[in-house]
JSON list of C-alpha atoms in Angstrom, two decimals:
[
{"chain": "W", "resi": 1, "resn": "ASP", "atom": "CA", "xyz": [131.34, 221.46, 117.43]},
{"chain": "W", "resi": 2, "resn": "GLN", "atom": "CA", "xyz": [132.31, 221.42, 121.08]},
{"chain": "W", "resi": 3, "resn": "GLN", "atom": "CA", "xyz": [131.16, 224.88, 122.02]},
{"chain": "W", "resi": 4, "resn": "VAL", "atom": "CA", "xyz": [130.96, 223.95, 125.69]},
{"chain": "W", "resi": 5, "resn": "LYS", "atom": "CA", "xyz": [133.77, 221.85, 127.13]},
{"chain": "W", "resi": 6, "resn": "GLN", "atom": "CA", "xyz": [134.22, 220.08, 130.40]},
{"chain": "W", "resi": 7, "resn": "ASN", "atom": "CA", "xyz": [137.74, 218.75, 130.25]},
{"chain": "W", "resi": 8, "resn": "SER", "atom": "CA", "xyz": [137.61, 216.70, 133.43]},
{"chain": "W", "resi": 9, "resn": "PRO", "atom": "CA", "xyz": [135.47, 213.61, 132.96]},
{"chain": "W", "resi": 10, "resn": "SER", "atom": "CA", "xyz": [135.67, 212.78, 136.66]},
{"chain": "W", "resi": 11, "resn": "LEU", "atom": "CA", "xyz": [136.51, 214.27, 140.05]},
{"chain": "W", "resi": 12, "resn": "SER", "atom": "CA", "xyz": [136.80, 212.69, 143.50]},
{"chain": "W", "resi": 13, "resn": "VAL", "atom": "CA", "xyz": [136.56, 214.76, 146.66]},
{"chain": "W", "resi": 14, "resn": "GLN", "atom": "CA", "xyz": [136.45, 213.96, 150.37]},
{"chain": "W", "resi": 15, "resn": "GLU", "atom": "CA", "xyz": [133.22, 214.73, 152.20]},
{"chain": "W", "resi": 16, "resn": "GLY", "atom": "CA", "xyz": [133.33, 218.19, 153.73]},
{"chain": "W", "resi": 17, "resn": "ARG", "atom": "CA", "xyz": [135.90, 219.53, 151.28]},
{"chain": "W", "resi": 18, "resn": "ILE", "atom": "CA", "xyz": [135.32, 221.85, 148.33]},
{"chain": "W", "resi": 19, "resn": "SER", "atom": "CA", "xyz": [134.41, 220.47, 144.90]},
{"chain": "W", "resi": 20, "resn": "ILE", "atom": "CA", "xyz": [135.37, 222.64, 141.95]},
{"chain": "W", "resi": 21, "resn": "LEU", "atom": "CA", "xyz": [133.95, 221.77, 138.56]},
{"chain": "W", "resi": 22, "resn": "ASN", "atom": "CA", "xyz": [135.19, 223.63, 135.52]},
{"chain": "W", "resi": 23, "resn": "CYS", "atom": "CA", "xyz": [133.71, 224.52, 132.17]},
{"chain": "W", "resi": 24, "resn": "ASP", "atom": "CA", "xyz": [135.04, 226.41, 129.15]},
{"chain": "W", "resi": 25, "resn": "TYR", "atom": "CA", "xyz": [133.15, 227.77, 126.19]},
{"chain": "W", "resi": 26, "resn": "THR", "atom": "CA", "xyz": [134.13, 229.08, 122.79]},
{"chain": "W", "resi": 27, "resn": "ASN", "atom": "CA", "xyz": [131.06, 230.98, 121.58]},
{"chain": "W", "resi": 28, "resn": "SER", "atom": "CA", "xyz": [131.30, 234.64, 122.61]},
{"chain": "W", "resi": 29, "resn": "MET", "atom": "CA", "xyz": [127.54, 235.01, 122.03]},
{"chain": "W", "resi": 30, "resn": "PHE", "atom": "CA", "xyz": [126.77, 232.82, 125.05]},
{"chain": "W", "resi": 31, "resn": "ASP", "atom": "CA", "xyz": [125.32, 235.02, 127.78]},
{"chain": "W", "resi": 32, "resn": "TYR", "atom": "CA", "xyz": [123.41, 232.68, 130.06]},
{"chain": "W", "resi": 33, "resn": "PHE", "atom": "CA", "xyz": [125.05, 229.75, 131.81]},
{"chain": "W", "resi": 34, "resn": "LEU", "atom": "CA", "xyz": [123.63, 226.94, 133.88]},
{"chain": "W", "resi": 35, "resn": "TRP", "atom": "CA", "xyz": [124.77, 223.94, 135.86]},
{"chain": "W", "resi": 36, "resn": "TYR", "atom": "CA", "xyz": [122.73, 220.76, 135.95]},
{"chain": "W", "resi": 37, "resn": "LYS", "atom": "CA", "xyz": [123.14, 217.66, 138.07]},
{"chain": "W", "resi": 38, "resn": "LYS", "atom": "CA", "xyz": [122.21, 214.24, 136.76]},
{"chain": "W", "resi": 39, "resn": "TYR", "atom": "CA", "xyz": [121.69, 211.00, 138.64]},
{"chain": "W", "resi": 40, "resn": "PRO", "atom": "CA", "xyz": [121.52, 207.68, 136.76]},
{"chain": "W", "resi": 41, "resn": "ALA", "atom": "CA", "xyz": [118.11, 206.98, 135.19]},
{"chain": "W", "resi": 42, "resn": "GLU", "atom": "CA", "xyz": [116.96, 210.55, 135.83]},
{"chain": "W", "resi": 43, "resn": "GLY", "atom": "CA", "xyz": [116.87, 213.70, 133.76]},
{"chain": "W", "resi": 44, "resn": "PRO", "atom": "CA", "xyz": [119.20, 216.63, 134.38]},
{"chain": "W", "resi": 45, "resn": "THR", "atom": "CA", "xyz": [118.14, 218.70, 137.39]},
{"chain": "W", "resi": 46, "resn": "PHE", "atom": "CA", "xyz": [118.73, 222.45, 137.36]},
{"chain": "W", "resi": 47, "resn": "LEU", "atom": "CA", "xyz": [121.15, 223.62, 140.05]},
{"chain": "W", "resi": 48, "resn": "ILE", "atom": "CA", "xyz": [122.19, 227.20, 139.52]},
{"chain": "W", "resi": 49, "resn": "SER", "atom": "CA", "xyz": [122.56, 229.75, 136.73]},
{"chain": "W", "resi": 50, "resn": "ILE", "atom": "CA", "xyz": [124.36, 232.98, 135.98]},
{"chain": "W", "resi": 51, "resn": "SER", "atom": "CA", "xyz": [123.90, 235.63, 133.35]},
{"chain": "W", "resi": 52, "resn": "SER", "atom": "CA", "xyz": [126.81, 237.37, 131.70]},
{"chain": "W", "resi": 53, "resn": "ILE", "atom": "CA", "xyz": [126.15, 240.63, 133.55]},
{"chain": "W", "resi": 54, "resn": "LYS", "atom": "CA", "xyz": [127.35, 238.95, 136.75]},
{"chain": "W", "resi": 55, "resn": "ASP", "atom": "CA", "xyz": [130.57, 237.21, 137.71]},
{"chain": "W", "resi": 56, "resn": "LYS", "atom": "CA", "xyz": [129.26, 235.29, 140.70]},
{"chain": "W", "resi": 57, "resn": "ASN", "atom": "CA", "xyz": [126.02, 233.75, 141.85]},
{"chain": "W", "resi": 58, "resn": "GLU", "atom": "CA", "xyz": [125.56, 231.89, 145.10]},
{"chain": "W", "resi": 59, "resn": "ASP", "atom": "CA", "xyz": [122.81, 229.58, 146.29]},
{"chain": "W", "resi": 60, "resn": "GLY", "atom": "CA", "xyz": [123.46, 227.79, 149.54]},
{"chain": "W", "resi": 61, "resn": "ARG", "atom": "CA", "xyz": [126.39, 225.42, 149.14]},
{"chain": "W", "resi": 62, "resn": "PHE", "atom": "CA", "xyz": [126.62, 226.13, 145.41]},
{"chain": "W", "resi": 63, "resn": "THR", "atom": "CA", "xyz": [128.44, 229.08, 143.85]},
{"chain": "W", "resi": 64, "resn": "VAL", "atom": "CA", "xyz": [129.00, 229.66, 140.16]},
{"chain": "W", "resi": 65, "resn": "PHE", "atom": "CA", "xyz": [131.81, 231.93, 138.98]},
{"chain": "W", "resi": 66, "resn": "LEU", "atom": "CA", "xyz": [131.97, 233.39, 135.49]},
{"chain": "W", "resi": 67, "resn": "ASN", "atom": "CA", "xyz": [135.12, 234.77, 133.87]},
{"chain": "W", "resi": 68, "resn": "LYS", "atom": "CA", "xyz": [133.96, 236.22, 130.57]},
{"chain": "W", "resi": 69, "resn": "SER", "atom": "CA", "xyz": [137.39, 237.26, 129.34]},
{"chain": "W", "resi": 70, "resn": "ALA", "atom": "CA", "xyz": [138.64, 233.69, 129.79]},
{"chain": "W", "resi": 71, "resn": "LYS", "atom": "CA", "xyz": [135.34, 232.17, 128.63]},
{"chain": "W", "resi": 72, "resn": "HIS", "atom": "CA", "xyz": [135.40, 230.04, 131.73]},
{"chain": "W", "resi": 73, "resn": "LEU", "atom": "CA", "xyz": [132.96, 229.19, 134.46]},
{"chain": "W", "resi": 74, "resn": "SER", "atom": "CA", "xyz": [133.20, 227.04, 137.51]},
{"chain": "W", "resi": 75, "resn": "LEU", "atom": "CA", "xyz": [130.88, 225.51, 140.07]},
{"chain": "W", "resi": 76, "resn": "HIS", "atom": "CA", "xyz": [132.00, 225.36, 143.68]},
{"chain": "W", "resi": 77, "resn": "ILE", "atom": "CA", "xyz": [130.27, 223.05, 146.14]},
{"chain": "W", "resi": 78, "resn": "VAL", "atom": "CA", "xyz": [131.13, 223.68, 149.79]},
{"chain": "W", "resi": 79, "resn": "PRO", "atom": "CA", "xyz": [130.99, 221.54, 151.84]},
{"chain": "W", "resi": 80, "resn": "SER", "atom": "CA", "xyz": [130.70, 218.53, 149.56]},
{"chain": "W", "resi": 81, "resn": "GLN", "atom": "CA", "xyz": [128.31, 215.79, 150.67]},
{"chain": "W", "resi": 82, "resn": "PRO", "atom": "CA", "xyz": [128.01, 212.16, 149.54]},
{"chain": "W", "resi": 83, "resn": "GLY", "atom": "CA", "xyz": [124.58, 212.98, 148.05]},
{"chain": "W", "resi": 84, "resn": "ASP", "atom": "CA", "xyz": [126.31, 215.38, 145.68]},
{"chain": "W", "resi": 85, "resn": "SER", "atom": "CA", "xyz": [127.80, 212.41, 143.83]},
{"chain": "W", "resi": 86, "resn": "ALA", "atom": "CA", "xyz": [126.39, 212.69, 140.31]},
{"chain": "W", "resi": 87, "resn": "VAL", "atom": "CA", "xyz": [127.29, 213.84, 136.82]},
{"chain": "W", "resi": 88, "resn": "TYR", "atom": "CA", "xyz": [127.41, 217.63, 136.51]},
{"chain": "W", "resi": 89, "resn": "PHE", "atom": "CA", "xyz": [126.70, 219.31, 133.20]},
{"chain": "W", "resi": 90, "resn": "CYS", "atom": "CA", "xyz": [127.58, 222.84, 132.27]},
{"chain": "W", "resi": 91, "resn": "ALA", "atom": "CA", "xyz": [125.23, 224.45, 129.73]},
{"chain": "W", "resi": 92, "resn": "ALA", "atom": "CA", "xyz": [125.15, 227.74, 127.89]},
{"chain": "W", "resi": 93, "resn": "SER", "atom": "CA", "xyz": [122.71, 229.71, 125.80]},
{"chain": "W", "resi": 94, "resn": "PRO", "atom": "CA", "xyz": [123.10, 232.67, 123.39]},
{"chain": "W", "resi": 95, "resn": "ILE", "atom": "CA", "xyz": [119.98, 234.49, 124.54]},
{"chain": "W", "resi": 96, "resn": "GLN", "atom": "CA", "xyz": [121.10, 237.76, 122.94]},
{"chain": "W", "resi": 97, "resn": "THR", "atom": "CA", "xyz": [120.75, 236.12, 119.50]},
{"chain": "W", "resi": 98, "resn": "GLY", "atom": "CA", "xyz": [117.15, 235.20, 120.23]},
{"chain": "W", "resi": 99, "resn": "ALA", "atom": "CA", "xyz": [118.04, 231.52, 120.45]},
{"chain": "W", "resi": 100, "resn": "ASN", "atom": "CA", "xyz": [116.47, 229.63, 123.31]},
{"chain": "W", "resi": 101, "resn": "ASN", "atom": "CA", "xyz": [118.20, 226.26, 123.30]},
{"chain": "W", "resi": 102, "resn": "LEU", "atom": "CA", "xyz": [121.01, 225.11, 125.55]},
{"chain": "W", "resi": 103, "resn": "PHE", "atom": "CA", "xyz": [124.39, 223.76, 124.54]},
{"chain": "W", "resi": 104, "resn": "PHE", "atom": "CA", "xyz": [125.70, 221.17, 126.97]},
{"chain": "W", "resi": 105, "resn": "GLY", "atom": "CA", "xyz": [129.17, 220.07, 127.93]},
{"chain": "W", "resi": 106, "resn": "THR", "atom": "CA", "xyz": [130.05, 216.39, 128.17]},
{"chain": "W", "resi": 107, "resn": "GLY", "atom": "CA", "xyz": [129.74, 216.31, 131.95]},
{"chain": "W", "resi": 108, "resn": "THR", "atom": "CA", "xyz": [131.98, 215.68, 134.94]},
{"chain": "W", "resi": 109, "resn": "ARG", "atom": "CA", "xyz": [131.27, 212.76, 137.24]},
{"chain": "W", "resi": 110, "resn": "LEU", "atom": "CA", "xyz": [131.71, 213.91, 140.83]},
{"chain": "W", "resi": 111, "resn": "THR", "atom": "CA", "xyz": [132.28, 211.32, 143.53]},
{"chain": "W", "resi": 112, "resn": "VAL", "atom": "CA", "xyz": [132.19, 212.54, 147.11]},
{"chain": "W", "resi": 113, "resn": "ILE", "atom": "CA", "xyz": [133.93, 210.05, 149.38]},
{"chain": "W", "resi": 114, "resn": "PRO", "atom": "CA", "xyz": [132.46, 209.71, 152.89]},
{"chain": "R", "resi": 1, "resn": "GLU", "atom": "CA", "xyz": [106.82, 220.78, 142.86]},
{"chain": "R", "resi": 2, "resn": "PRO", "atom": "CA", "xyz": [105.56, 220.55, 139.27]},
{"chain": "R", "resi": 3, "resn": "GLU", "atom": "CA", "xyz": [107.59, 218.30, 137.03]},
{"chain": "R", "resi": 4, "resn": "VAL", "atom": "CA", "xyz": [107.96, 217.20, 133.44]},
{"chain": "R", "resi": 5, "resn": "THR", "atom": "CA", "xyz": [106.74, 213.64, 132.93]},
{"chain": "R", "resi": 6, "resn": "GLN", "atom": "CA", "xyz": [107.73, 211.33, 130.12]},
{"chain": "R", "resi": 7, "resn": "THR", "atom": "CA", "xyz": [106.29, 208.03, 128.93]},
{"chain": "R", "resi": 8, "resn": "PRO", "atom": "CA", "xyz": [107.29, 205.33, 128.40]},
{"chain": "R", "resi": 9, "resn": "SER", "atom": "CA", "xyz": [110.46, 205.10, 130.45]},
{"chain": "R", "resi": 10, "resn": "HIS", "atom": "CA", "xyz": [111.85, 202.49, 128.06]},
{"chain": "R", "resi": 11, "resn": "GLN", "atom": "CA", "xyz": [110.84, 201.74, 124.49]},
{"chain": "R", "resi": 12, "resn": "VAL", "atom": "CA", "xyz": [112.22, 198.91, 122.39]},
{"chain": "R", "resi": 13, "resn": "THR", "atom": "CA", "xyz": [111.50, 198.95, 118.69]},
{"chain": "R", "resi": 14, "resn": "GLN", "atom": "CA", "xyz": [112.70, 197.32, 115.52]},
{"chain": "R", "resi": 15, "resn": "MET", "atom": "CA", "xyz": [114.63, 199.24, 112.90]},
{"chain": "R", "resi": 16, "resn": "GLY", "atom": "CA", "xyz": [112.28, 200.91, 110.43]},
{"chain": "R", "resi": 17, "resn": "GLN", "atom": "CA", "xyz": [109.37, 201.14, 112.85]},
{"chain": "R", "resi": 18, "resn": "GLU", "atom": "CA", "xyz": [107.74, 204.38, 113.93]},
{"chain": "R", "resi": 19, "resn": "VAL", "atom": "CA", "xyz": [107.92, 205.45, 117.57]},
{"chain": "R", "resi": 20, "resn": "ILE", "atom": "CA", "xyz": [106.19, 208.20, 119.48]},
{"chain": "R", "resi": 21, "resn": "LEU", "atom": "CA", "xyz": [107.70, 209.49, 122.68]},
{"chain": "R", "resi": 22, "resn": "ARG", "atom": "CA", "xyz": [105.35, 211.35, 124.95]},
{"chain": "R", "resi": 23, "resn": "CYS", "atom": "CA", "xyz": [105.86, 214.21, 127.36]},
{"chain": "R", "resi": 24, "resn": "VAL", "atom": "CA", "xyz": [103.69, 216.31, 129.63]},
{"chain": "R", "resi": 25, "resn": "PRO", "atom": "CA", "xyz": [105.51, 219.59, 130.24]},
{"chain": "R", "resi": 26, "resn": "ILE", "atom": "CA", "xyz": [104.97, 221.76, 133.31]},
{"chain": "R", "resi": 27, "resn": "SER", "atom": "CA", "xyz": [101.55, 223.31, 132.88]},
{"chain": "R", "resi": 28, "resn": "ASN", "atom": "CA", "xyz": [102.33, 227.03, 132.75]},
{"chain": "R", "resi": 29, "resn": "HIS", "atom": "CA", "xyz": [105.49, 226.68, 130.70]},
{"chain": "R", "resi": 30, "resn": "LEU", "atom": "CA", "xyz": [105.59, 228.13, 127.21]},
{"chain": "R", "resi": 31, "resn": "TYR", "atom": "CA", "xyz": [108.68, 226.60, 125.58]},
{"chain": "R", "resi": 32, "resn": "PHE", "atom": "CA", "xyz": [109.14, 222.91, 124.97]},
{"chain": "R", "resi": 33, "resn": "TYR", "atom": "CA", "xyz": [112.21, 220.97, 123.95]},
{"chain": "R", "resi": 34, "resn": "TRP", "atom": "CA", "xyz": [113.52, 217.58, 123.02]},
{"chain": "R", "resi": 35, "resn": "TYR", "atom": "CA", "xyz": [117.10, 216.61, 123.71]},
{"chain": "R", "resi": 36, "resn": "ARG", "atom": "CA", "xyz": [118.84, 213.28, 123.39]},
{"chain": "R", "resi": 37, "resn": "GLN", "atom": "CA", "xyz": [121.87, 211.65, 124.95]},
{"chain": "R", "resi": 38, "resn": "ILE", "atom": "CA", "xyz": [123.57, 208.77, 123.22]},
{"chain": "R", "resi": 39, "resn": "LEU", "atom": "CA", "xyz": [125.25, 206.51, 125.76]},
{"chain": "R", "resi": 40, "resn": "GLY", "atom": "CA", "xyz": [128.49, 208.07, 126.96]},
{"chain": "R", "resi": 41, "resn": "GLN", "atom": "CA", "xyz": [128.03, 211.24, 124.98]},
{"chain": "R", "resi": 42, "resn": "LYS", "atom": "CA", "xyz": [126.79, 214.74, 125.72]},
{"chain": "R", "resi": 43, "resn": "VAL", "atom": "CA", "xyz": [123.20, 215.88, 125.89]},
{"chain": "R", "resi": 44, "resn": "GLU", "atom": "CA", "xyz": [122.31, 217.17, 122.40]},
{"chain": "R", "resi": 45, "resn": "PHE", "atom": "CA", "xyz": [119.61, 219.62, 121.39]},
{"chain": "R", "resi": 46, "resn": "LEU", "atom": "CA", "xyz": [117.04, 218.35, 118.91]},
{"chain": "R", "resi": 47, "resn": "VAL", "atom": "CA", "xyz": [114.21, 220.86, 118.69]},
{"chain": "R", "resi": 48, "resn": "SER", "atom": "CA", "xyz": [112.41, 223.66, 120.47]},
{"chain": "R", "resi": 49, "resn": "PHE", "atom": "CA", "xyz": [108.72, 224.45, 120.16]},
{"chain": "R", "resi": 50, "resn": "TYR", "atom": "CA", "xyz": [106.82, 227.60, 120.98]},
{"chain": "R", "resi": 51, "resn": "ASN", "atom": "CA", "xyz": [103.40, 228.92, 120.13]},
{"chain": "R", "resi": 52, "resn": "ASN", "atom": "CA", "xyz": [102.49, 225.70, 118.32]},
{"chain": "R", "resi": 53, "resn": "GLU", "atom": "CA", "xyz": [105.42, 225.73, 115.98]},
{"chain": "R", "resi": 54, "resn": "ILE", "atom": "CA", "xyz": [109.06, 224.74, 115.83]},
{"chain": "R", "resi": 55, "resn": "SER", "atom": "CA", "xyz": [111.25, 227.68, 116.83]},
{"chain": "R", "resi": 56, "resn": "GLU", "atom": "CA", "xyz": [114.64, 226.01, 116.39]},
{"chain": "R", "resi": 57, "resn": "LYS", "atom": "CA", "xyz": [115.98, 222.65, 115.35]},
{"chain": "R", "resi": 58, "resn": "SER", "atom": "CA", "xyz": [119.38, 221.05, 115.09]},
{"chain": "R", "resi": 59, "resn": "GLU", "atom": "CA", "xyz": [120.98, 219.15, 112.23]},
{"chain": "R", "resi": 60, "resn": "ILE", "atom": "CA", "xyz": [120.01, 215.93, 113.99]},
{"chain": "R", "resi": 61, "resn": "PHE", "atom": "CA", "xyz": [116.32, 216.80, 113.63]},
{"chain": "R", "resi": 62, "resn": "ASP", "atom": "CA", "xyz": [115.89, 215.76, 110.01]},
{"chain": "R", "resi": 63, "resn": "ASP", "atom": "CA", "xyz": [112.65, 214.92, 108.24]},
{"chain": "R", "resi": 64, "resn": "GLN", "atom": "CA", "xyz": [112.44, 211.57, 110.03]},
{"chain": "R", "resi": 65, "resn": "PHE", "atom": "CA", "xyz": [111.59, 213.52, 113.17]},
{"chain": "R", "resi": 66, "resn": "SER", "atom": "CA", "xyz": [108.48, 215.52, 113.97]},
{"chain": "R", "resi": 67, "resn": "VAL", "atom": "CA", "xyz": [106.96, 217.11, 117.04]},
{"chain": "R", "resi": 68, "resn": "GLU", "atom": "CA", "xyz": [103.42, 217.87, 117.94]},
{"chain": "R", "resi": 69, "resn": "ARG", "atom": "CA", "xyz": [101.40, 219.37, 120.72]},
{"chain": "R", "resi": 70, "resn": "PRO", "atom": "CA", "xyz": [98.10, 217.65, 119.98]},
{"chain": "R", "resi": 71, "resn": "ASP", "atom": "CA", "xyz": [96.24, 219.09, 122.96]},
{"chain": "R", "resi": 72, "resn": "GLY", "atom": "CA", "xyz": [96.89, 221.52, 125.77]},
{"chain": "R", "resi": 73, "resn": "SER", "atom": "CA", "xyz": [99.10, 219.19, 127.77]},
{"chain": "R", "resi": 74, "resn": "ASN", "atom": "CA", "xyz": [100.99, 216.63, 125.70]},
{"chain": "R", "resi": 75, "resn": "PHE", "atom": "CA", "xyz": [104.12, 217.21, 123.64]},
{"chain": "R", "resi": 76, "resn": "THR", "atom": "CA", "xyz": [105.26, 214.34, 121.43]},
{"chain": "R", "resi": 77, "resn": "LEU", "atom": "CA", "xyz": [108.32, 213.40, 119.44]},
{"chain": "R", "resi": 78, "resn": "LYS", "atom": "CA", "xyz": [107.79, 211.05, 116.51]},
{"chain": "R", "resi": 79, "resn": "ILE", "atom": "CA", "xyz": [110.51, 209.18, 114.68]},
{"chain": "R", "resi": 80, "resn": "ARG", "atom": "CA", "xyz": [109.04, 207.85, 111.45]},
{"chain": "R", "resi": 81, "resn": "SER", "atom": "CA", "xyz": [111.48, 205.11, 110.55]},
{"chain": "R", "resi": 82, "resn": "THR", "atom": "CA", "xyz": [113.90, 204.35, 113.34]},
{"chain": "R", "resi": 83, "resn": "LYS", "atom": "CA", "xyz": [117.55, 203.56, 112.74]},
{"chain": "R", "resi": 84, "resn": "LEU", "atom": "CA", "xyz": [120.00, 201.79, 115.01]},
{"chain": "R", "resi": 85, "resn": "GLU", "atom": "CA", "xyz": [121.75, 205.10, 115.66]},
{"chain": "R", "resi": 86, "resn": "ASP", "atom": "CA", "xyz": [118.54, 206.57, 117.07]},
{"chain": "R", "resi": 87, "resn": "SER", "atom": "CA", "xyz": [119.09, 204.47, 120.19]},
{"chain": "R", "resi": 88, "resn": "ALA", "atom": "CA", "xyz": [119.54, 207.00, 123.01]},
{"chain": "R", "resi": 89, "resn": "MET", "atom": "CA", "xyz": [117.92, 208.59, 126.03]},
{"chain": "R", "resi": 90, "resn": "TYR", "atom": "CA", "xyz": [115.43, 211.19, 124.88]},
{"chain": "R", "resi": 91, "resn": "PHE", "atom": "CA", "xyz": [114.72, 214.02, 127.29]},
{"chain": "R", "resi": 92, "resn": "CYS", "atom": "CA", "xyz": [111.80, 216.36, 127.12]},
{"chain": "R", "resi": 93, "resn": "ALA", "atom": "CA", "xyz": [112.16, 219.76, 128.76]},
{"chain": "R", "resi": 94, "resn": "SER", "atom": "CA", "xyz": [110.11, 222.88, 129.27]},
{"chain": "R", "resi": 95, "resn": "ARG", "atom": "CA", "xyz": [110.79, 226.39, 130.41]},
{"chain": "R", "resi": 96, "resn": "LEU", "atom": "CA", "xyz": [108.58, 229.19, 131.59]},
{"chain": "R", "resi": 97, "resn": "ASN", "atom": "CA", "xyz": [109.76, 231.76, 129.08]},
{"chain": "R", "resi": 98, "resn": "SER", "atom": "CA", "xyz": [112.74, 232.34, 126.88]},
{"chain": "R", "resi": 99, "resn": "VAL", "atom": "CA", "xyz": [114.36, 235.06, 128.90]},
{"chain": "R", "resi": 100, "resn": "ILE", "atom": "CA", "xyz": [116.77, 233.75, 131.49]},
{"chain": "R", "resi": 101, "resn": "SER", "atom": "CA", "xyz": [114.81, 230.85, 132.89]},
{"chain": "R", "resi": 102, "resn": "PRO", "atom": "CA", "xyz": [116.15, 227.33, 133.26]},
{"chain": "R", "resi": 103, "resn": "LEU", "atom": "CA", "xyz": [114.96, 224.29, 131.38]},
{"chain": "R", "resi": 104, "resn": "HIS", "atom": "CA", "xyz": [113.27, 221.65, 133.51]},
{"chain": "R", "resi": 105, "resn": "PHE", "atom": "CA", "xyz": [113.82, 218.12, 132.27]},
{"chain": "R", "resi": 106, "resn": "GLY", "atom": "CA", "xyz": [111.84, 214.92, 132.50]},
{"chain": "R", "resi": 107, "resn": "ASN", "atom": "CA", "xyz": [113.45, 211.62, 133.47]},
{"chain": "R", "resi": 108, "resn": "GLY", "atom": "CA", "xyz": [113.77, 210.56, 129.86]},
{"chain": "R", "resi": 109, "resn": "THR", "atom": "CA", "xyz": [112.71, 207.72, 127.62]},
{"chain": "R", "resi": 110, "resn": "ARG", "atom": "CA", "xyz": [115.35, 205.15, 126.80]},
{"chain": "R", "resi": 111, "resn": "LEU", "atom": "CA", "xyz": [114.85, 204.20, 123.15]},
{"chain": "R", "resi": 112, "resn": "THR", "atom": "CA", "xyz": [116.46, 200.98, 122.01]},
{"chain": "R", "resi": 113, "resn": "VAL", "atom": "CA", "xyz": [116.35, 200.22, 118.30]},
{"chain": "R", "resi": 114, "resn": "THR", "atom": "CA", "xyz": [117.17, 196.60, 117.40]}
]
């Protein structure tokens, strides 16, 4: 049951350019969305989140966009830095149902080329 | 910054043996979770725990699994009789409350069942 999908397993971007990571979901009950970054041998690290009442949330170089009608969200990183190279996971939660767990996508490996 | 800590970082066990994975969540957090990631696959929800009881569990969390918060700080995952397919990274996570707050993950325990 792939309720959260990240269709691009990998992405390479030049340093200084924009990285755009995409995520699609199927469950219309999802109303809270998060992006996590994961380095090898470490746990996922929270980056940024957005609730379904918004369509954009920005934190420094990171911006998350939510398109509810398309059931799509994206993470923009501008400018990309070599230290951003990691696996990025999209996650979603159906808070309105009272559930409190997260459903994760399969991840996109971002490589930022110096 | 407070963090979730997990021990051991790597556990090797023989099939059929019991293992206990240990976690110390962030001290003022109220919700506790176990997730796992089989190599090359997505991060999967196992169980959530609140107010000294399981609040949700997935199909993976069968009666071979149990969780416990034996004191005010530790949160453990026990696998009674390990199988080869239990080999994975196990991540503990905690969150402050259930309403729009991110999960904070530990660095994981790599469980290898031989």
